[in-house]
XYZ file of C-alpha atoms in Angstrom:
147
model
C 4.751 -21.461 -49.442
C 5.302 -23.594 -46.540
C 1.581 -24.325 -45.320
C 1.849 -24.751 -41.289
C -1.481 -25.113 -38.955
C -0.999 -25.953 -35.271
C -4.356 -28.276 -33.964
C -4.296 -27.942 -30.117
C -5.149 -31.183 -28.096
C -5.477 -30.539 -24.506
C -6.029 -26.827 -23.514
C -5.190 -26.371 -18.705
C -4.987 -23.216 -16.729
C -0.911 -24.278 -16.739
C -0.413 -24.913 -20.812
C -1.169 -25.241 -24.206
C -0.518 -29.298 -25.776
C -0.632 -29.251 -29.888
C 0.815 -31.010 -32.753
C 2.050 -29.582 -35.568
C 1.624 -30.141 -39.418
C 2.785 -29.178 -42.334
C -0.408 -28.951 -44.327
C 1.554 -28.952 -47.883
C 1.986 -32.585 -48.037
C 0.029 -33.523 -44.753
C 2.283 -34.398 -42.456
C 2.902 -34.286 -38.383
C 5.712 -32.602 -37.658
C 6.056 -32.146 -33.739
C 4.556 -31.961 -30.243
C 3.459 -28.254 -29.661
C 3.563 -26.904 -25.829
C 2.675 -23.504 -25.191
C 1.500 -20.529 -22.490
C -2.522 -21.103 -21.509
C -4.661 -20.298 -24.441
C -6.333 -17.244 -22.947
C -8.333 -16.122 -26.178
C -10.872 -18.445 -24.456
C -13.127 -18.013 -27.321
C -10.573 -18.329 -30.073
C -11.439 -15.099 -32.353
C -7.881 -13.701 -32.067
C -8.708 -11.507 -30.284
C -8.450 -9.896 -26.155
C -11.689 -9.194 -25.585
C -14.563 -8.802 -22.794
C -13.173 -10.835 -19.995
C -10.295 -11.903 -21.746
C -6.325 -10.318 -21.185
C -2.891 -10.675 -22.290
C -0.839 -11.986 -19.713
C 2.692 -10.792 -20.678
C 5.219 -13.912 -21.086
C 2.148 -16.162 -19.369
C -0.266 -16.703 -22.682
C -0.409 -18.386 -26.295
C -0.768 -17.444 -29.017
C -4.127 -15.913 -29.911
C -6.122 -18.195 -33.174
C -6.579 -15.539 -37.009
C -8.782 -13.862 -36.800
C -11.309 -14.752 -39.621
C -10.883 -10.780 -41.298
C -6.980 -12.386 -41.170
C -7.163 -16.202 -41.750
C -3.616 -16.846 -40.714
C 0.454 -15.462 -39.795
C 3.621 -15.094 -41.867
C 6.027 -17.585 -41.584
C 9.602 -15.939 -42.455
C 12.988 -16.715 -41.163
C 14.813 -14.592 -38.922
C 18.180 -14.838 -36.954
C 17.529 -14.950 -33.309
C 20.188 -12.830 -31.073
C 19.097 -15.277 -28.027
C 19.402 -18.401 -29.342
C 22.426 -17.009 -31.939
C 20.904 -18.939 -35.316
C 18.407 -19.014 -37.918
C 15.008 -19.212 -36.454
C 11.183 -19.532 -37.579
C 9.259 -16.409 -37.038
C 5.875 -15.582 -36.639
C 4.398 -12.358 -37.903
C 0.929 -10.064 -37.109
C 0.047 -11.440 -34.126
C -1.794 -8.595 -32.248
C -0.056 -7.583 -29.272
C 2.631 -9.504 -29.772
C 6.270 -8.825 -30.526
C 8.982 -10.981 -31.009
C 7.109 -14.736 -31.465
C 9.741 -18.102 -32.048
C 9.398 -21.736 -32.668
C 12.066 -22.710 -30.256
C 13.091 -25.365 -28.267
C 12.037 -25.402 -24.521
C 11.763 -28.492 -22.237
C 8.736 -26.679 -20.006
C 6.484 -23.989 -20.729
C 8.744 -22.140 -18.497
C 10.802 -21.767 -21.117
C 8.061 -20.210 -23.320
C 7.522 -16.465 -23.010
C 4.826 -16.556 -25.308
C 6.832 -17.979 -27.787
C 5.096 -21.959 -29.450
C 7.882 -24.669 -28.274
C 8.436 -27.335 -30.261
C 9.838 -30.895 -30.079
C 8.720 -35.145 -28.729
C 6.615 -34.413 -26.109
C 8.011 -37.060 -23.768
C 4.846 -36.433 -20.647
C 2.137 -34.216 -20.494
C 3.557 -29.601 -20.967
C 6.886 -31.090 -20.281
C 9.183 -31.908 -24.147
C 12.521 -33.140 -25.503
C 14.336 -31.829 -27.763
C 14.549 -32.892 -31.377
C 16.419 -30.733 -33.644
C 12.713 -29.614 -35.008
C 14.114 -26.033 -35.215
C 16.288 -26.325 -37.814
C 14.465 -28.493 -39.762
C 11.782 -25.986 -39.206
C 14.500 -22.898 -40.732
C 15.136 -25.432 -43.140
C 12.100 -25.994 -44.100
C 10.794 -22.785 -44.791
C 14.000 -22.246 -47.600
C 13.180 -25.207 -49.386
C 9.846 -24.047 -50.299
C 10.795 -19.989 -51.026
C 10.975 -18.754 -47.128
C 7.639 -17.977 -47.835
C 5.615 -19.737 -44.658
C 2.148 -19.185 -43.524
C 1.055 -20.911 -40.059
C -3.757 -22.188 -39.091
C -4.045 -22.363 -36.381
C -7.076 -24.570 -34.887
C -7.453 -24.311 -30.911
């Protein structure tokens, strides 16, 4: 089973910057760029005054009860290729790891690549590498998130 972990290190009003690790061998894989975190208390729910804004909200960390999100390989009609789909996110559908230069390309999905400056990524082919990794680990995976 492939276990991935997003560890956030920069949260601001415009975007969220994180690192993606493969927990199986504690290897740092790439940088992650997401929309703004709106689950401010990191409990995996939009409660109190927290509101999800369609296409402008980073995925919340899983709830304590849930612990992680499931990963699967999915053929993306948008990208016309296989990508890694993140399943089980409350109030989100179609969340995929994919490349994008800035959060304008995100629409709620975690973008993967190499950070070239704050809030901007360079394509490293990580989308395809993640698909291969998931296949190598038996096409089952889990995503943990630390915000």
